[in-house]
Amino acid sequence: MRRIYPDIQDNPDIAQAYAYPGDRPWLRVNMVASADGAAWLKGRSRGLSSKGDRRIFQTLRGLADVIVAGAATVRTEGYGPVPPRDWWAELREGRPEVPPIAVITRGLGFDLDAELFTDAPSRTIVITCEAAPRERRKAAARHCDLVVAGDDEVDLPLAMAELHQRGLTRVLCEGGPRVNAQLSACRLIDELCLSISPMLVGGGAARILNGEPAEVSLDLSQVLEEEGVLFCTYTGSTDERAH
């Protein structure tokens, strides 16, 4: 792997390249897309991934305080508990050995007896709203750390504030596209890490944002490359961060 922007460097330190800036709360979205913008291939993101993408994916997880994903992504991608990794020891010094996963869901429509909810090293967080079925909320609370944020829909600014109150300020969002679009519309995204796979997909695959429109200016801060895959890091522009 090499960095090609803002400078040229062979074999950069990946953890250093993706280190969080300072101590302020920071929400990072990590996604992979084809060259024509598709967020998945045959319904899943893995077909767009590469060895370099998976290496960065694991590094970003090791750096994060919490991993956020929408319920559809959890179901489609087959999420389980985050496995501990020996090489995370330095990255996670002073923190639990693995970050918890926080699942955003309005209807709690998943199997609460799955390993993600019953056997995670760091207790899974379920973020829902008052409109979620009461019995499902009670069942979730028995297995998970339940957060109720919002009335008819999940209030994402409130949900992120709840995570921050738990000391989980380095937030890594892994999608999916609908959650990304909602976060963008709320001006909550500080950074986008986008792996661009050298493939054309076409068809009906969603883009990395799929939902209400939002015009958010970004600054390109870094580009890495390996085997034709580009790993781009964008941060909110100075004007956006001041918004």
PDB file of C-alpha atoms in Angstrom:
ATOM      1  CA  MET A   1       0.000   0.000   0.000  1.00  0.00           C
ATOM      2  CA  ARG A   2       1.151   3.549  -0.683  1.00  0.00           C
ATOM      3  CA  ARG A   3      -0.086   7.043   0.023  1.00  0.00           C
ATOM      4  CA  ILE A   4      -0.440   9.188  -3.087  1.00  0.00           C
ATOM      5  CA  TYR A   5      -2.027  12.286  -1.512  1.00  0.00           C
ATOM      6  CA  PRO A   6      -1.214  14.698   0.110  1.00  0.00           C
ATOM      7  CA  ASP A   7       2.295  13.239  -0.254  1.00  0.00           C
ATOM      8  CA  ILE A   8       3.920  10.128  -1.658  1.00  0.00           C
ATOM      9  CA  GLN A   9       4.813   7.449   0.867  1.00  0.00           C
ATOM     10  CA  ASP A  10       5.273   3.691   0.574  1.00  0.00           C
ATOM     11  CA  ASN A  11       3.834   1.422   3.276  1.00  0.00           C
ATOM     12  CA  PRO A  12       2.327   4.138   5.475  1.00  0.00           C
ATOM     13  CA  ASP A  13       1.375   3.297   9.059  1.00  0.00           C
ATOM     14  CA  ILE A  14      -2.362   2.591   8.623  1.00  0.00           C
ATOM     15  CA  ALA A  15      -3.287   3.268  12.254  1.00  0.00           C
ATOM     16  CA  GLN A  16      -1.445   6.565  12.171  1.00  0.00           C
ATOM     17  CA  ALA A  17      -2.989   7.483   8.814  1.00  0.00           C
ATOM     18  CA  TYR A  18      -6.486   7.022  10.270  1.00  0.00           C
ATOM     19  CA  ALA A  19      -5.857   8.326  13.796  1.00  0.00           C
ATOM     20  CA  TYR A  20      -8.745  10.346  15.207  1.00  0.00           C
ATOM     21  CA  PRO A  21      -8.094  14.104  15.383  1.00  0.00           C
ATOM     22  CA  GLY A  22      -7.842  15.284  18.988  1.00  0.00           C
ATOM     23  CA  ASP A  23     -10.269  14.533  21.781  1.00  0.00           C
ATOM     24  CA  ARG A  24     -13.464  16.010  20.347  1.00  0.00           C
ATOM     25  CA  PRO A  25     -16.371  13.711  19.391  1.00  0.00           C
ATOM     26  CA  TRP A  26     -15.901  12.476  15.826  1.00  0.00           C
ATOM     27  CA  LEU A  27     -18.219  10.499  13.560  1.00  0.00           C
ATOM     28  CA  ARG A  28     -16.515   8.589  10.782  1.00  0.00           C
ATOM     29  CA  VAL A  29     -18.396   6.748   8.021  1.00  0.00           C
ATOM     30  CA  ASN A  30     -16.584   3.876   6.323  1.00  0.00           C
ATOM     31  CA  MET A  31     -17.935   2.535   3.027  1.00  0.00           C
ATOM     32  CA  VAL A  32     -16.814   0.760  -0.128  1.00  0.00           C
ATOM     33  CA  ALA A  33     -18.191   1.516  -3.589  1.00  0.00           C
ATOM     34  CA  SER A  34     -17.601   0.541  -7.198  1.00  0.00           C
ATOM     35  CA  ALA A  35     -16.151   3.054  -9.664  1.00  0.00           C
ATOM     36  CA  ASP A  36     -19.719   3.838 -10.803  1.00  0.00           C
ATOM     37  CA  GLY A  37     -20.925   4.394  -7.229  1.00  0.00           C
ATOM     38  CA  ALA A  38     -22.622   1.092  -6.314  1.00  0.00           C
ATOM     39  CA  ALA A  39     -22.553   0.338  -2.586  1.00  0.00           C
ATOM     40  CA  TRP A  40     -22.887  -3.417  -3.037  1.00  0.00           C
ATOM     41  CA  LEU A  41     -22.502  -6.301  -5.455  1.00  0.00           C
ATOM     42  CA  LYS A  42     -25.228  -8.964  -5.444  1.00  0.00           C
ATOM     43  CA  GLY A  43     -26.682  -7.424  -2.317  1.00  0.00           C
ATOM     44  CA  ARG A  44     -23.518  -7.379  -0.192  1.00  0.00           C
ATOM     45  CA  SER A  45     -20.508  -5.097   0.120  1.00  0.00           C
ATOM     46  CA  ARG A  46     -17.955  -7.906   0.352  1.00  0.00           C
ATOM     47  CA  GLY A  47     -17.873  -8.400  -3.408  1.00  0.00           C
ATOM     48  CA  LEU A  48     -16.445  -4.881  -3.753  1.00  0.00           C
ATOM     49  CA  SER A  49     -13.820  -5.330  -1.056  1.00  0.00           C
ATOM     50  CA  SER A  50     -10.105  -6.161  -1.304  1.00  0.00           C
ATOM     51  CA  LYS A  51      -7.311  -7.226   1.022  1.00  0.00           C
ATOM     52  CA  GLY A  52      -6.357  -3.596   1.553  1.00  0.00           C
ATOM     53  CA  ASP A  53      -9.953  -2.597   2.202  1.00  0.00           C
ATOM     54  CA  ARG A  54     -10.339  -5.342   4.809  1.00  0.00           C
ATOM     55  CA  ARG A  55      -7.078  -4.289   6.478  1.00  0.00           C
ATOM     56  CA  ILE A  56      -8.275  -0.703   6.753  1.00  0.00           C
ATOM     57  CA  PHE A  57     -11.732  -1.909   7.855  1.00  0.00           C
ATOM     58  CA  GLN A  58     -10.202  -3.798  10.782  1.00  0.00           C
ATOM     59  CA  THR A  59      -7.921  -0.886  11.698  1.00  0.00           C
ATOM     60  CA  LEU A  60     -10.849   1.514  11.787  1.00  0.00           C
ATOM     61  CA  ARG A  61     -12.728  -0.886  14.051  1.00  0.00           C
ATOM     62  CA  GLY A  62      -9.733  -1.117  16.368  1.00  0.00           C
ATOM     63  CA  LEU A  63      -9.508   2.671  16.613  1.00  0.00           C
ATOM     64  CA  ALA A  64     -13.228   3.222  17.296  1.00  0.00           C
ATOM     65  CA  ASP A  65     -15.051   3.485  20.623  1.00  0.00           C
ATOM     66  CA  VAL A  66     -18.262   2.156  19.063  1.00  0.00           C
ATOM     67  CA  ILE A  67     -19.369   0.738  15.699  1.00  0.00           C
ATOM     68  CA  VAL A  68     -22.759   1.944  14.451  1.00  0.00           C
ATOM     69  CA  ALA A  69     -24.796   0.138  11.795  1.00  0.00           C
ATOM     70  CA  GLY A  70     -28.396   0.094  10.653  1.00  0.00           C
ATOM     71  CA  ALA A  71     -30.534  -2.993  11.256  1.00  0.00           C
ATOM     72  CA  ALA A  72     -30.715  -3.799   7.515  1.00  0.00           C
ATOM     73  CA  THR A  73     -26.914  -3.815   7.275  1.00  0.00           C
ATOM     74  CA  VAL A  74     -26.644  -6.013  10.365  1.00  0.00           C
ATOM     75  CA  ARG A  75     -29.048  -8.527   8.814  1.00  0.00           C
ATOM     76  CA  THR A  76     -27.687  -8.454   5.254  1.00  0.00           C
ATOM     77  CA  GLU A  77     -24.012  -8.553   6.148  1.00  0.00           C
ATOM     78  CA  GLY A  78     -24.496 -11.144   8.890  1.00  0.00           C
ATOM     79  CA  TYR A  79     -23.032  -9.126  11.751  1.00  0.00           C
ATOM     80  CA  GLY A  80     -21.771 -11.004  14.778  1.00  0.00           C
ATOM     81  CA  PRO A  81     -19.791  -9.892  17.831  1.00  0.00           C
ATOM     82  CA  VAL A  82     -16.536  -8.082  17.097  1.00  0.00           C
ATOM     83  CA  PRO A  83     -13.731 -10.616  17.642  1.00  0.00           C
ATOM     84  CA  PRO A  84     -10.734  -9.428  19.710  1.00  0.00           C
ATOM     85  CA  ARG A  85      -7.479  -9.092  17.795  1.00  0.00           C
ATOM     86  CA  ASP A  86      -4.035  -9.273  19.351  1.00  0.00           C
ATOM     87  CA  TRP A  87      -2.687  -6.416  17.269  1.00  0.00           C
ATOM     88  CA  TRP A  88      -5.361  -4.069  18.627  1.00  0.00           C
ATOM     89  CA  ALA A  89      -3.739  -4.025  22.094  1.00  0.00           C
ATOM     90  CA  GLU A  90      -1.897  -0.749  21.551  1.00  0.00           C
ATOM     91  CA  LEU A  91      -4.782   0.841  19.638  1.00  0.00           C
ATOM     92  CA  ARG A  92      -7.202   0.055  22.470  1.00  0.00           C
ATOM     93  CA  GLU A  93      -4.989   0.776  25.457  1.00  0.00           C
ATOM     94  CA  GLY A  94      -7.184   1.920  28.357  1.00  0.00           C
ATOM     95  CA  ARG A  95     -10.386   0.762  26.623  1.00  0.00           C
ATOM     96  CA  PRO A  96     -12.267  -2.559  26.337  1.00  0.00           C
ATOM     97  CA  GLU A  97     -10.518  -5.066  24.076  1.00  0.00           C
ATOM     98  CA  VAL A  98     -13.253  -4.692  21.437  1.00  0.00           C
ATOM     99  CA  PRO A  99     -15.700  -1.868  20.635  1.00  0.00           C
ATOM    100  CA  PRO A 100     -19.417  -2.521  21.070  1.00  0.00           C
ATOM    101  CA  ILE A 101     -21.741  -2.533  18.078  1.00  0.00           C
ATOM    102  CA  ALA A 102     -24.694  -0.122  18.192  1.00  0.00           C
ATOM    103  CA  VAL A 103     -27.626  -1.137  15.978  1.00  0.00           C
ATOM    104  CA  ILE A 104     -30.043   1.566  14.792  1.00  0.00           C
ATOM    105  CA  THR A 105     -33.547   0.190  14.362  1.00  0.00           C
ATOM    106  CA  ARG A 106     -37.088   1.543  14.372  1.00  0.00           C
ATOM    107  CA  GLY A 107     -38.920  -1.777  14.498  1.00  0.00           C
ATOM    108  CA  LEU A 108     -36.456  -4.138  16.247  1.00  0.00           C
ATOM    109  CA  GLY A 109     -37.051  -6.627  13.442  1.00  0.00           C
ATOM    110  CA  PHE A 110     -34.190  -9.018  14.015  1.00  0.00           C
ATOM    111  CA  ASP A 111     -33.383 -12.128  16.018  1.00  0.00           C
ATOM    112  CA  LEU A 112     -32.606 -10.997  19.564  1.00  0.00           C
ATOM    113  CA  ASP A 113     -31.334 -14.496  20.340  1.00  0.00           C
ATOM    114  CA  ALA A 114     -28.538 -14.148  17.773  1.00  0.00           C
ATOM    115  CA  GLU A 115     -24.970 -14.198  19.042  1.00  0.00           C
ATOM    116  CA  LEU A 116     -24.558 -10.460  18.402  1.00  0.00           C
ATOM    117  CA  PHE A 117     -27.111  -9.772  21.128  1.00  0.00           C
ATOM    118  CA  THR A 118     -26.406 -12.615  23.562  1.00  0.00           C
ATOM    119  CA  ASP A 119     -22.665 -13.267  23.454  1.00  0.00           C
ATOM    120  CA  ALA A 120     -20.802 -10.091  22.483  1.00  0.00           C
ATOM    121  CA  PRO A 121     -17.600  -9.342  24.480  1.00  0.00           C
ATOM    122  CA  SER A 122     -18.729  -5.717  24.691  1.00  0.00           C
ATOM    123  CA  ARG A 123     -22.486  -5.535  25.300  1.00  0.00           C
ATOM    124  CA  THR A 124     -24.343  -4.642  22.102  1.00  0.00           C
ATOM    125  CA  ILE A 125     -26.266  -1.369  22.084  1.00  0.00           C
ATOM    126  CA  VAL A 126     -29.682  -1.165  20.434  1.00  0.00           C
ATOM    127  CA  ILE A 127     -30.852   2.331  19.484  1.00  0.00           C
ATOM    128  CA  THR A 128     -34.566   2.621  18.808  1.00  0.00           C
ATOM    129  CA  CYS A 129     -37.510   4.981  19.342  1.00  0.00           C
ATOM    130  CA  GLU A 130     -40.758   5.191  21.329  1.00  0.00           C
ATOM    131  CA  ALA A 131     -42.709   3.824  18.338  1.00  0.00           C
ATOM    132  CA  ALA A 132     -40.918   0.465  18.524  1.00  0.00           C
ATOM    133  CA  PRO A 133     -43.145  -2.386  19.757  1.00  0.00           C
ATOM    134  CA  ARG A 134     -43.119  -2.343  23.552  1.00  0.00           C
ATOM    135  CA  GLU A 135     -42.631  -6.099  23.949  1.00  0.00           C
ATOM    136  CA  ARG A 136     -39.716  -6.045  21.520  1.00  0.00           C
ATOM    137  CA  ARG A 137     -38.152  -3.216  23.500  1.00  0.00           C
ATOM    138  CA  LYS A 138     -38.483  -5.228  26.701  1.00  0.00           C
ATOM    139  CA  ALA A 139     -36.886  -8.244  25.031  1.00  0.00           C
ATOM    140  CA  ALA A 140     -34.024  -6.111  23.674  1.00  0.00           C
ATOM    141  CA  ALA A 141     -33.393  -4.613  27.111  1.00  0.00           C
ATOM    142  CA  ARG A 142     -32.839  -8.096  28.552  1.00  0.00           C
ATOM    143  CA  HIS A 143     -29.991  -8.782  26.131  1.00  0.00           C
ATOM    144  CA  CYS A 144     -28.611  -5.366  25.223  1.00  0.00           C
ATOM    145  CA  ASP A 145     -27.973  -1.823  26.351  1.00  0.00           C
ATOM    146  CA  LEU A 146     -31.204  -0.230  25.093  1.00  0.00           C
ATOM    147  CA  VAL A 147     -31.264   3.419  24.033  1.00  0.00           C
ATOM    148  CA  VAL A 148     -34.597   5.061  23.190  1.00  0.00           C
ATOM    149  CA  ALA A 149     -33.975   8.197  21.135  1.00  0.00           C
ATOM    150  CA  GLY A 150     -36.929   9.906  19.486  1.00  0.00           C
ATOM    151  CA  ASP A 151     -40.662   9.333  19.188  1.00  0.00           C
ATOM    152  CA  ASP A 152     -41.832   8.069  15.768  1.00  0.00           C
ATOM    153  CA  GLU A 153     -38.338   7.697  14.310  1.00  0.00           C
ATOM    154  CA  VAL A 154     -34.845   7.353  15.732  1.00  0.00           C
ATOM    155  CA  ASP A 155     -33.524  10.832  16.491  1.00  0.00           C
ATOM    156  CA  LEU A 156     -29.930  10.516  15.320  1.00  0.00           C
ATOM    157  CA  PRO A 157     -28.523  13.674  16.967  1.00  0.00           C
ATOM    158  CA  LEU A 158     -30.026  12.490  20.260  1.00  0.00           C
ATOM    159  CA  ALA A 159     -28.726   8.950  19.659  1.00  0.00           C
ATOM    160  CA  MET A 160     -25.182  10.225  19.075  1.00  0.00           C
ATOM    161  CA  ALA A 161     -25.429  12.382  22.204  1.00  0.00           C
ATOM    162  CA  GLU A 162     -26.433   9.281  24.182  1.00  0.00           C
ATOM    163  CA  LEU A 163     -23.354   7.443  22.904  1.00  0.00           C
ATOM    164  CA  HIS A 164     -21.145  10.387  23.837  1.00  0.00           C
ATOM    165  CA  GLN A 165     -22.572  10.369  27.372  1.00  0.00           C
ATOM    166  CA  ARG A 166     -21.372   6.767  27.632  1.00  0.00           C
ATOM    167  CA  GLY A 167     -17.863   7.913  26.715  1.00  0.00           C
ATOM    168  CA  LEU A 168     -18.199   6.547  23.176  1.00  0.00           C
ATOM    169  CA  THR A 169     -17.084   9.614  21.268  1.00  0.00           C
ATOM    170  CA  ARG A 170     -15.050   8.016  18.464  1.00  0.00           C
ATOM    171  CA  VAL A 171     -17.938   6.730  16.392  1.00  0.00           C
ATOM    172  CA  LEU A 172     -17.436   4.505  13.346  1.00  0.00           C
ATOM    173  CA  CYS A 173     -20.547   4.115  11.174  1.00  0.00           C
ATOM    174  CA  GLU A 174     -20.575   1.215   8.725  1.00  0.00           C
ATOM    175  CA  GLY A 175     -23.864   2.139   7.080  1.00  0.00           C
ATOM    176  CA  GLY A 176     -25.954   1.242   5.355  1.00  0.00           C
ATOM    177  CA  PRO A 177     -26.843   3.844   2.785  1.00  0.00           C
ATOM    178  CA  ARG A 178     -30.109   4.918   4.466  1.00  0.00           C
ATOM    179  CA  VAL A 179     -28.430   5.519   7.820  1.00  0.00           C
ATOM    180  CA  ASN A 180     -25.622   7.384   6.038  1.00  0.00           C
ATOM    181  CA  ALA A 181     -28.152   9.623   4.289  1.00  0.00           C
ATOM    182  CA  GLN A 182     -29.896  10.416   7.570  1.00  0.00           C
ATOM    183  CA  LEU A 183     -26.597  11.217   9.276  1.00  0.00           C
ATOM    184  CA  SER A 184     -25.609  13.475   6.395  1.00  0.00           C
ATOM    185  CA  ALA A 185     -28.954  15.297   6.429  1.00  0.00           C
ATOM    186  CA  CYS A 186     -28.417  15.962  10.145  1.00  0.00           C
ATOM    187  CA  ARG A 187     -24.896  17.287   9.469  1.00  0.00           C
ATOM    188  CA  LEU A 188     -23.431  14.653  11.789  1.00  0.00           C
ATOM    189  CA  ILE A 189     -20.717  13.208   9.529  1.00  0.00           C
ATOM    190  CA  ASP A 190     -17.230  14.532  10.289  1.00  0.00           C
ATOM    191  CA  GLU A 191     -15.332  12.164   8.016  1.00  0.00           C
ATOM    192  CA  LEU A 192     -15.976   9.781   5.130  1.00  0.00           C
ATOM    193  CA  CYS A 193     -13.569   6.909   4.462  1.00  0.00           C
ATOM    194  CA  LEU A 194     -14.415   5.605   1.003  1.00  0.00           C
ATOM    195  CA  SER A 195     -12.762   2.643  -0.688  1.00  0.00           C
ATOM    196  CA  ILE A 196     -13.271   2.849  -4.460  1.00  0.00           C
ATOM    197  CA  SER A 197     -13.130  -0.550  -6.137  1.00  0.00           C
ATOM    198  CA  PRO A 198     -12.037  -0.666  -9.812  1.00  0.00           C
ATOM    199  CA  MET A 199     -15.298  -2.268 -10.965  1.00  0.00           C
ATOM    200  CA  LEU A 200     -18.393  -1.233 -12.862  1.00  0.00           C
ATOM    201  CA  VAL A 201     -21.570  -2.716 -11.412  1.00  0.00           C
ATOM    202  CA  GLY A 202     -24.626  -0.913 -12.783  1.00  0.00           C
ATOM    203  CA  GLY A 203     -28.033  -2.330 -11.938  1.00  0.00           C
ATOM    204  CA  GLY A 204     -30.096  -1.230  -8.974  1.00  0.00           C
ATOM    205  CA  ALA A 205     -27.458  -1.064  -6.237  1.00  0.00           C
ATOM    206  CA  ALA A 206     -27.809   1.948  -3.952  1.00  0.00           C
ATOM    207  CA  ARG A 207     -25.170   4.619  -3.654  1.00  0.00           C
ATOM    208  CA  ILE A 208     -23.416   5.070  -0.296  1.00  0.00           C
ATOM    209  CA  LEU A 209     -26.144   7.605   0.591  1.00  0.00           C
ATOM    210  CA  ASN A 210     -29.670   6.521  -0.215  1.00  0.00           C
ATOM    211  CA  GLY A 211     -32.435   8.717   1.127  1.00  0.00           C
ATOM    212  CA  GLU A 212     -33.227  12.346   1.740  1.00  0.00           C
ATOM    213  CA  PRO A 213     -30.954  14.739  -0.156  1.00  0.00           C
ATOM    214  CA  ALA A 214     -28.176  16.643   1.572  1.00  0.00           C
ATOM    215  CA  GLU A 215     -25.542  18.927   0.089  1.00  0.00           C
ATOM    216  CA  VAL A 216     -22.455  18.723   2.278  1.00  0.00           C
ATOM    217  CA  SER A 217     -19.088  20.054   1.144  1.00  0.00           C
ATOM    218  CA  LEU A 218     -16.067  17.857   1.833  1.00  0.00           C
ATOM    219  CA  ASP A 219     -12.312  18.327   1.728  1.00  0.00           C
ATOM    220  CA  LEU A 220     -10.110  15.531   0.381  1.00  0.00           C
ATOM    221  CA  SER A 221      -7.510  14.914   3.088  1.00  0.00           C
ATOM    222  CA  GLN A 222      -5.847  11.649   2.064  1.00  0.00           C
ATOM    223  CA  VAL A 223      -5.651   9.016  -0.684  1.00  0.00           C
ATOM    224  CA  LEU A 224      -4.030   5.610  -0.334  1.00  0.00           C
ATOM    225  CA  GLU A 225      -3.769   3.039  -3.138  1.00  0.00           C
ATOM    226  CA  GLU A 226      -3.250  -0.695  -3.398  1.00  0.00           C
ATOM    227  CA  GLU A 227      -3.881  -3.013  -6.365  1.00  0.00           C
ATOM    228  CA  GLY A 228      -5.917  -0.344  -8.150  1.00  0.00           C
ATOM    229  CA  VAL A 229      -8.214   0.303  -5.170  1.00  0.00           C
ATOM    230  CA  LEU A 230      -8.312   3.891  -3.921  1.00  0.00           C
ATOM    231  CA  PHE A 231      -8.808   4.596  -0.227  1.00  0.00           C
ATOM    232  CA  CYS A 232     -10.041   8.169   0.054  1.00  0.00           C
ATOM    233  CA  THR A 233     -10.539  10.133   3.250  1.00  0.00           C
ATOM    234  CA  TYR A 234     -12.773  13.191   3.160  1.00  0.00           C
ATOM    235  CA  THR A 235     -13.487  15.527   6.051  1.00  0.00           C
ATOM    236  CA  GLY A 236     -16.204  18.120   6.398  1.00  0.00           C
ATOM    237  CA  SER A 237     -15.012  21.401   4.964  1.00  0.00           C
ATOM    238  CA  THR A 238     -14.165  24.231   7.319  1.00  0.00           C
ATOM    239  CA  ASP A 239     -17.463  25.940   6.459  1.00  0.00           C
ATOM    240  CA  GLU A 240     -19.442  22.764   7.179  1.00  0.00           C
ATOM    241  CA  ARG A 241     -17.752  22.191  10.524  1.00  0.00           C
ATOM    242  CA  ALA A 242     -18.579  25.750  11.497  1.00  0.00           C
ATOM    243  CA  HIS A 243     -22.248  25.219  10.512  1.00  0.00           C
TER     244      HIS A 243
END
